Coordinates of C-alpha atoms and ligand atoms in Angstrom, one line a residue:
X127 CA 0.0 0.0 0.0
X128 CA 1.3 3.5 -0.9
X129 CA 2.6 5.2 2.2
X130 CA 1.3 8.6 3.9
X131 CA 2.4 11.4 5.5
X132 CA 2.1 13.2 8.0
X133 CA 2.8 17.2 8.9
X134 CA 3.2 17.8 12.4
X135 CA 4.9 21.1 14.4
X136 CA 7.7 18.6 15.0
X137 CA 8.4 18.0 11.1
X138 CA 7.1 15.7 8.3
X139 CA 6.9 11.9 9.6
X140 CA 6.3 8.8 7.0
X141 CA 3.6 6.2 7.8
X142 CA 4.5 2.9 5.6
X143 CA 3.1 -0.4 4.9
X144 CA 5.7 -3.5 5.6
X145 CA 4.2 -7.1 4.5
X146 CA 5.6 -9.0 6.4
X147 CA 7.2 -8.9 10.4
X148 CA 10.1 -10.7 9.5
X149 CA 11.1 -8.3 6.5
X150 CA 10.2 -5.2 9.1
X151 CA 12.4 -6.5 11.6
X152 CA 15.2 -7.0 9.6
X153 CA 15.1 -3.2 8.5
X154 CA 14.5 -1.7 11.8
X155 CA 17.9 -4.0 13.0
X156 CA 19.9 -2.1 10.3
X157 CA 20.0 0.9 13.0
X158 CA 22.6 0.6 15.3
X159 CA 22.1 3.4 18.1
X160 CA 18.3 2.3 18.9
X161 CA 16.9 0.6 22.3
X162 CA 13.7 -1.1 22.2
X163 CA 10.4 -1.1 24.0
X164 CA 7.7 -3.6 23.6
X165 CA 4.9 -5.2 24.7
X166 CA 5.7 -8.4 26.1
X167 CA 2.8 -10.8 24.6
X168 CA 4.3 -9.4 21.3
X169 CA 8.0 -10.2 22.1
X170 CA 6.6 -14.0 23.2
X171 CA 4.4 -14.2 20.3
X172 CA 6.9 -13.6 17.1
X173 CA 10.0 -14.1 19.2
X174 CA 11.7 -16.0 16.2
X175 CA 10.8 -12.6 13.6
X176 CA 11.9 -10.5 16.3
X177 CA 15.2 -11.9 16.8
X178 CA 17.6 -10.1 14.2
X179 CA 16.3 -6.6 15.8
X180 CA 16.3 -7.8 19.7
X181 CA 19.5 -9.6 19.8
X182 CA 22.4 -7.4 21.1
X183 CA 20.2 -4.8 21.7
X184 CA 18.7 -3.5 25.1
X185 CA 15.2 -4.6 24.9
X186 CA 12.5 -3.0 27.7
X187 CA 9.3 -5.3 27.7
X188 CA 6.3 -4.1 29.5
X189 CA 3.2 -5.8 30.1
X190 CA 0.1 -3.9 28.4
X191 CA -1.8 -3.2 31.2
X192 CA -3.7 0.5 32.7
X193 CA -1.7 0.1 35.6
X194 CA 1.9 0.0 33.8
X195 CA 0.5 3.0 31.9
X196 CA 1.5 5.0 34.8
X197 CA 4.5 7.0 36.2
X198 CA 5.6 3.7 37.9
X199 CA 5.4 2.4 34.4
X200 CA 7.2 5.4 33.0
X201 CA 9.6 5.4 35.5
X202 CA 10.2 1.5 34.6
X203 CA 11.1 2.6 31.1
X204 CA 12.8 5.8 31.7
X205 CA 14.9 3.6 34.1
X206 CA 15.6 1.6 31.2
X207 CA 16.7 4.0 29.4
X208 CA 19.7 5.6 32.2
X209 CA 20.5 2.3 32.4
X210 CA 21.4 1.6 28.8
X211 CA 23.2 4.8 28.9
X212 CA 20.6 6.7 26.4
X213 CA 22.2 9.7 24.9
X214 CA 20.2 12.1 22.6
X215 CA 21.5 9.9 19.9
X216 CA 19.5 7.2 20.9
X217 CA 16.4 6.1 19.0
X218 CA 13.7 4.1 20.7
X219 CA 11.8 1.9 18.6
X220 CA 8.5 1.5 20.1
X221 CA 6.4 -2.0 19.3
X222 CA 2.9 -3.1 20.4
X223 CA -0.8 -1.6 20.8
X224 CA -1.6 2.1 22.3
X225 CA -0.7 1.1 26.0
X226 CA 3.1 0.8 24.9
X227 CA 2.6 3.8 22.6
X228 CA 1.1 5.8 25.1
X229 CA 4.1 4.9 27.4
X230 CA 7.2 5.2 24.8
X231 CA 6.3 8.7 23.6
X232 CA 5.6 10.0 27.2
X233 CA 9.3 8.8 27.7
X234 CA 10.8 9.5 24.6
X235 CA 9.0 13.5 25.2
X236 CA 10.8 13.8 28.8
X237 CA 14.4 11.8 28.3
X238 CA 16.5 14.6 28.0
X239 CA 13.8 16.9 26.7
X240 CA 13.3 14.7 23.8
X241 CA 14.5 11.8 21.7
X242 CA 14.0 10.4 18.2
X243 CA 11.5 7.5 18.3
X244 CA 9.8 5.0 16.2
X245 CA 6.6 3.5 15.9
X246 CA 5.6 0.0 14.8
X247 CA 1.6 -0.5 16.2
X248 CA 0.5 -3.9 16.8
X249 CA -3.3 -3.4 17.5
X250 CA -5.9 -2.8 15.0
X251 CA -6.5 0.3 17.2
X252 CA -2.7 1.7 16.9
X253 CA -2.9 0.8 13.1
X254 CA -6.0 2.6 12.3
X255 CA -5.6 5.6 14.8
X256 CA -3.3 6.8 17.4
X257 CA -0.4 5.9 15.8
X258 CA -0.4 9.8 14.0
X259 CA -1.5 12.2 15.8
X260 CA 1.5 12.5 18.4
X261 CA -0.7 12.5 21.6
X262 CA 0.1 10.5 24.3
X263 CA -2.0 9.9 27.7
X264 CA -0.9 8.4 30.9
X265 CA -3.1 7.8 34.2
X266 CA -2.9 9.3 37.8
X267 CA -4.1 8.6 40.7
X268 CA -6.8 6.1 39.6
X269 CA -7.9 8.4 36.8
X270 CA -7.4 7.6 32.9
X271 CA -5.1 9.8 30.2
X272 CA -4.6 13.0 33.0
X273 CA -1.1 13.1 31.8
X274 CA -0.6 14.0 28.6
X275 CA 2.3 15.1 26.1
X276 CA 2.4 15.6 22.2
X277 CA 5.9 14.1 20.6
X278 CA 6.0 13.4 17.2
X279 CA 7.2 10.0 16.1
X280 CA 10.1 10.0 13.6
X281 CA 8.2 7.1 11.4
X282 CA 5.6 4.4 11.4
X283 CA 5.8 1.4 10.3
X284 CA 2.3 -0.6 9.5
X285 CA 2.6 -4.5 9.4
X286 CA -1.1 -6.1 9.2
X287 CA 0.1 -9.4 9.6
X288 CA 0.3 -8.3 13.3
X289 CA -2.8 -8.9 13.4
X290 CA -3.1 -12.4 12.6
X291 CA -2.5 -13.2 16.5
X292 CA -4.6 -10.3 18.1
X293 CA -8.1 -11.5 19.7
X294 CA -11.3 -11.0 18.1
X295 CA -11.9 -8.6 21.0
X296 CA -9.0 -6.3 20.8
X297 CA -9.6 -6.5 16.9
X298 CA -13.1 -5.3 17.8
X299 CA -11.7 -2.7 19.7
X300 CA -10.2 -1.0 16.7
X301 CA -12.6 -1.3 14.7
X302 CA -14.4 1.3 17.4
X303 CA -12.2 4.0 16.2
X304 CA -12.6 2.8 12.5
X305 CA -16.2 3.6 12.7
X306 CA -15.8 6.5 13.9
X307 CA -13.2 7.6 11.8
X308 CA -15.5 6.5 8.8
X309 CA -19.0 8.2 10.5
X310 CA -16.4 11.3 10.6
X311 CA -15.4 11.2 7.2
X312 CA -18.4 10.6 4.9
X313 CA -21.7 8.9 4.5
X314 CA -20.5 7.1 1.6
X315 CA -17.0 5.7 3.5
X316 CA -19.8 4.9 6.6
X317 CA -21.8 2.9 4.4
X318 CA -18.6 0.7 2.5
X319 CA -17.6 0.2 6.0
X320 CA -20.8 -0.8 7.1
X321 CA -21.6 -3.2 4.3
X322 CA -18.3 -5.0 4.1
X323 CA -17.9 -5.5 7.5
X324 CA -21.8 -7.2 8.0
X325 CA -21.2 -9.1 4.8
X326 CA -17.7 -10.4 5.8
X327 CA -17.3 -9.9 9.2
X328 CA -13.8 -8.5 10.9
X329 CA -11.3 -10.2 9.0
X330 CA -12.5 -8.8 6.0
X331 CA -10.2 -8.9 3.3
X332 CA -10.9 -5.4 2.9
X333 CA -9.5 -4.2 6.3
X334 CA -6.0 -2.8 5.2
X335 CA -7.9 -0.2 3.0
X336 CA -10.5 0.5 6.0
X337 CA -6.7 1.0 8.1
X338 CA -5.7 3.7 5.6
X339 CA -8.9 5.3 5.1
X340 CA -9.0 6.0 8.7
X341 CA -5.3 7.5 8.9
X342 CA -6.4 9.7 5.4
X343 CA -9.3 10.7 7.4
X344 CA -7.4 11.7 11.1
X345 CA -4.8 12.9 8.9
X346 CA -6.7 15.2 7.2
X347 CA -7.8 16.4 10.4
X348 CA -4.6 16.8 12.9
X349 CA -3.1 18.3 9.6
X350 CA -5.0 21.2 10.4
X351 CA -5.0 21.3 14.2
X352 CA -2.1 19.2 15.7
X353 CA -3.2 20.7 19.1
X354 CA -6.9 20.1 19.9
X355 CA -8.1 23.6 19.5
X356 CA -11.2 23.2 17.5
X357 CA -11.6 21.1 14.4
X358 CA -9.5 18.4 16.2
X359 CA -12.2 18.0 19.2
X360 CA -14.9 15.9 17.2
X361 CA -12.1 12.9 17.0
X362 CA -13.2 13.2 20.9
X363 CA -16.7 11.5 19.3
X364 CA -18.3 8.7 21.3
X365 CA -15.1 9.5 23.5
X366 CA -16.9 11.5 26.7
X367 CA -19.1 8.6 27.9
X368 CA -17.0 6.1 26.6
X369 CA -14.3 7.2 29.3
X370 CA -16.9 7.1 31.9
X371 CA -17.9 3.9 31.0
X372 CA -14.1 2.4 31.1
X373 CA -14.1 4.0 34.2
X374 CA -17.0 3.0 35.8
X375 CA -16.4 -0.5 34.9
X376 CA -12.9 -0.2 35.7
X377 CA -11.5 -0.7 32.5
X378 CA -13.6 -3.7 32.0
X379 CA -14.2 -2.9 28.5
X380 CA -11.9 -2.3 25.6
X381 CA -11.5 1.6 24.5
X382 CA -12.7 0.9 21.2
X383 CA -16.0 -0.9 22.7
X384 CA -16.3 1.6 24.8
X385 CA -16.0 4.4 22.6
X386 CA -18.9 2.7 19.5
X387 CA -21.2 2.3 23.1
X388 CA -20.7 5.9 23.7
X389 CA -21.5 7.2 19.9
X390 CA -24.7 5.4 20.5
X391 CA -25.5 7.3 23.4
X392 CA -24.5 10.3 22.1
X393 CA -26.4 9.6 18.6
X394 CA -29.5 9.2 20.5
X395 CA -29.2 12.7 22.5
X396 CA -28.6 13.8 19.1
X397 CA -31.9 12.6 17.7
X398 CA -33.6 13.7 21.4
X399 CA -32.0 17.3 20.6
X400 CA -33.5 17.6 16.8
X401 CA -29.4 17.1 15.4
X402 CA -29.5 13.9 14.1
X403 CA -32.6 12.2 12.1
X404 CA -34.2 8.9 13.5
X405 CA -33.1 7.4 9.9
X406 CA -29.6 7.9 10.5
X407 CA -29.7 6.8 14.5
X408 CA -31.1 3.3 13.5
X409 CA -28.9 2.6 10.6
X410 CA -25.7 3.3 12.6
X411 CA -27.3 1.5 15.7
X412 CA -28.2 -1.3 13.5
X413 CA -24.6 -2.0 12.9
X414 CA -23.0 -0.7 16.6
X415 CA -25.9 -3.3 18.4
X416 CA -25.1 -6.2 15.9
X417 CA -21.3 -5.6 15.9
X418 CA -20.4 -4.2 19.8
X419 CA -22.5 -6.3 21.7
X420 CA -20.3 -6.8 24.8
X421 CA -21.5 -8.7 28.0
X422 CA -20.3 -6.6 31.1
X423 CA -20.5 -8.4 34.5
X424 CA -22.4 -5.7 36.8
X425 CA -25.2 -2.9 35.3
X426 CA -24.3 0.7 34.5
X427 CA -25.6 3.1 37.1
X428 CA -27.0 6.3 35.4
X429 CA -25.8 8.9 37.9
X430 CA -22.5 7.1 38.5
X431 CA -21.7 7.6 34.5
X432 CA -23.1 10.4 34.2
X433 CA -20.7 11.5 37.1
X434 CA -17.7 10.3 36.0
X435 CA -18.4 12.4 32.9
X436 CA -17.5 15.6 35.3
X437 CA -13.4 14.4 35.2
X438 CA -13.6 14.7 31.4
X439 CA -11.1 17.1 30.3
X440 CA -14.0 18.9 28.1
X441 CA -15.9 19.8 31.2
X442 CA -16.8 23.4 30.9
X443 CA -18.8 25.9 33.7
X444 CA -20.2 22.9 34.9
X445 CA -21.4 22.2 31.3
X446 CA -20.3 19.2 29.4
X447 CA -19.0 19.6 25.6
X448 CA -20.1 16.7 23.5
X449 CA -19.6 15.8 19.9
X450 CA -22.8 15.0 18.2
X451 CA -23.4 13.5 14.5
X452 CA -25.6 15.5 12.3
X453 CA -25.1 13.0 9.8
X454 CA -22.4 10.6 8.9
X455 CA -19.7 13.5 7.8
X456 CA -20.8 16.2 9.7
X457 CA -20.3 16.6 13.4
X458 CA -20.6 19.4 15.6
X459 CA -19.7 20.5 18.9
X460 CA -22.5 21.1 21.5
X461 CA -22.4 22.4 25.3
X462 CA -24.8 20.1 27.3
X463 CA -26.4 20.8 30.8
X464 CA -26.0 18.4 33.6
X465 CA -29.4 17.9 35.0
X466 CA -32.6 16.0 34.7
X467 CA -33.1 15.8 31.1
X468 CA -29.6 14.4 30.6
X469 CA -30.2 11.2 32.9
X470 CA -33.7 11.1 31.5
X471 CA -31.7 10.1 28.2
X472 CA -28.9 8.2 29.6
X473 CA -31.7 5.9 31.7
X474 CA -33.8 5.3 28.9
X475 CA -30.7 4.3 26.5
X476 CA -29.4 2.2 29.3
X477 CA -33.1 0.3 30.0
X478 CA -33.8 0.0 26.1
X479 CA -31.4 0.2 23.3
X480 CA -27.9 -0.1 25.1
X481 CA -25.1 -2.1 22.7
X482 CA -24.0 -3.2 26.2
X483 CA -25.6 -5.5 29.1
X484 CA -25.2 -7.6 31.8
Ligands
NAD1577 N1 -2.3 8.1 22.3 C1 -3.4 8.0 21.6 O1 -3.6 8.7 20.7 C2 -4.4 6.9 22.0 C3 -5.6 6.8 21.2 C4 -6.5 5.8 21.5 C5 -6.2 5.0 22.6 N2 -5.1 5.1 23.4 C6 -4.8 4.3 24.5 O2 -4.4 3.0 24.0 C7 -4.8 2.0 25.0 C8 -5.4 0.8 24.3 O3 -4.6 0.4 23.3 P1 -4.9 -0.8 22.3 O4 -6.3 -1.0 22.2 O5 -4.0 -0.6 21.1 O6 -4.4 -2.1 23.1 P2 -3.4 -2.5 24.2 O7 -2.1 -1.8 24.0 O8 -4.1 -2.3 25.5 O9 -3.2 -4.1 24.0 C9 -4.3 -4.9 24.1 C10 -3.9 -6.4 24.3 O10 -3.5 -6.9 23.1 C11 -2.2 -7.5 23.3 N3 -1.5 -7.4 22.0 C12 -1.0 -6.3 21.3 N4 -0.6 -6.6 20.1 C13 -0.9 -7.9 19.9 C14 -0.8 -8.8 18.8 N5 -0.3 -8.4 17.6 N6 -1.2 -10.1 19.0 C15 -1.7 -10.5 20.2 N7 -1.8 -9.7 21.2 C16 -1.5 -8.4 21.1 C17 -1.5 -6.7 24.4 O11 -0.5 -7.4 25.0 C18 -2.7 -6.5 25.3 O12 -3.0 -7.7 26.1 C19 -5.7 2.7 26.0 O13 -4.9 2.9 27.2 C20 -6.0 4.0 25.4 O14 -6.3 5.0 26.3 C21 -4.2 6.1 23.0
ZN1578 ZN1 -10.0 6.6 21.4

């Protein structure tokens, strides 16, 4: 596949497709100053591809958990890094799914104000999104992504065979921010998406295009406003309850899940406000309810999501800011009261249409 690229305040950075992980190793091991971090089920899983870029080399693995995505966890990998004697020479070549992302450019932003690192994602979810975009979130104190730095990477390198090993859920997961990436860009990508994905399922041959339409469609985007300030915000889509519900269930849903539960919710406060047409909310639920169905082991307490709404970052004079779909391609940003019409919604999405039970 033809490769991208991206412009960012930090420089132009390449995003390229590698076929296979053996042939990807064997180019990253060609660099000689780099260290490497890495998800341990990864460095278990294609330990024999991995071997001509590991061997000789120090190698940080870190287990993909919320808890390691933490200072402790940073200070693991910074550690690392004083260790192996790091200089600003160094490059750090940074392989596995957003949790090691999220963790490698928080380290590589703060080791000596900055070093040169390298991205190679191995979720559907670091394929399809947060591998451009330069942000990176860790949590505190018990609370998700309050943390946060923007560093560039230097390149990305895309190998879908990655995904040959990664669960049905996790490849679920992604397929979250796919949707929404797709529901961003146009009713015509939303309804290839839609179409392929019921007739085929996941593993649908077509899912290496779906992986670059997304990155044309967040590129497009971050191209425009690296930093959040407007345009940038309505990536935060389905994003606002979807925290609350990770955090309410503590973490026991995937972000991606998470995130297509909460552009239901928000689609139907959209059709309750006059935004969004009844047409559109059941053709997009049709697919959210037949594809996201996840199985959660307690219920979801209204007031208790609707209050861990208030530590979202977009929280305004008491006012939450929520993204809301028009139409598939056309989002806007909307203030939203806290009171009794909200968790007259939220209650009547949980008791009859929720994509999630227990
Ligand atoms: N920085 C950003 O822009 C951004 C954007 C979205 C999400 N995130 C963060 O990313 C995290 C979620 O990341 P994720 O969904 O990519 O997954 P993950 O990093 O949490 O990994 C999920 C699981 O899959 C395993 N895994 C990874 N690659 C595998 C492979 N190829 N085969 C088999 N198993 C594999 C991991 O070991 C882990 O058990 C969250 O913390 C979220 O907040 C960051
Ligand atoms: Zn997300």
């Amino acid at each position: 596949m033809e490769p991208l690229s991206i412009k960012s305040a930090q420089g132009v950075y390449p995003v390229s497709f590698d076929s296979t992980v053996a042939g990807l190793c064997g180019d990253l091991a060609q660099e000689i100053h780099s260290v490497v971090l890495i998800d341990r089920n990864v460095a278990r899983l294609y330990a024999k591809d991995l071997a001509p870029l590991l061997a000789g080399r120090p190698v940080h693995e870190v287990s993909a958990t919320e808890d390691e995505k933490t200072l402790d966890g940073c200070s693991r990998a910074l550690e690392f890094l004083v260790l192996n004697n790091a200089s600003r020479q160094t490059a750090v070549v940074a392989i596995g799914g957003g949790i090691l992302q999220d963790i490698a450019t928080f380290c590589a932003h703060v080791y000596f104000r900055g070093l040169k690192w390298s991205y190679v994602p191995t979720t559907l979810l670091g394929m399809a999104d947060s591998c451009i975009g330069a942000k990176a979130s860790i949590n505190f104190k018990g609370f998700k992504n309050q943390l946060g730095v923007f560093h560039s990477p230097a390149a990305v390198r895309i190998c879908l065979e990655f995904l040959r090993t990664l669960p049905d859920l996790e490849l679920c997961s992604g397929y979250g921010e796919i949707v929404k990436l797709h529901l961003v860009g146009s009713r015509d990508k939303f309804e290839a998406l839609a179409s392929a994905v019921t007739r085929d399922g996941w593993r649908s041959a077509q899912l290496p295009g779906f992986v670059r339409e997304s990155l044309t469609i967040k590129k497009a985007i971050i191209e425009v406003d690296e930093f959040d300030r407007g345009l940038r915000r309505i990536l935060n889509y389905g994003h606002t309850f979807g925290h609350a519900l990770e955090s309410v269930t503590d973490h026991g849903i995937p972000h991606g899940v998470a995130v297509a539960w909460g552009m239901d919710l928000c689609n139907l406060i959209a059709v309750k406000r006059g935004i969004l047409g009844e047409a559109d909310f059941r053709q997009i639920h049709r697919l959210l309810a037949e594809r996201f169905a996840f199985a959660l082991r307690g219920a979801i307490d209204a007031s208790a999501l609707i209050d861990a709404t208030r530590r979202d970052k977009k929280v305004r004079d008491n006012r939450l800011t929520l993204i809301l779909l028009k139409e598939p391609g056309s989002l806007e940003i909307h203030a939203q009261d806290y009171g009794a019409e909200l968790e007259d919604w939220v209650r009547y999405y949980l008791a009859n249409l929720s994509i999630v039970k227990h």
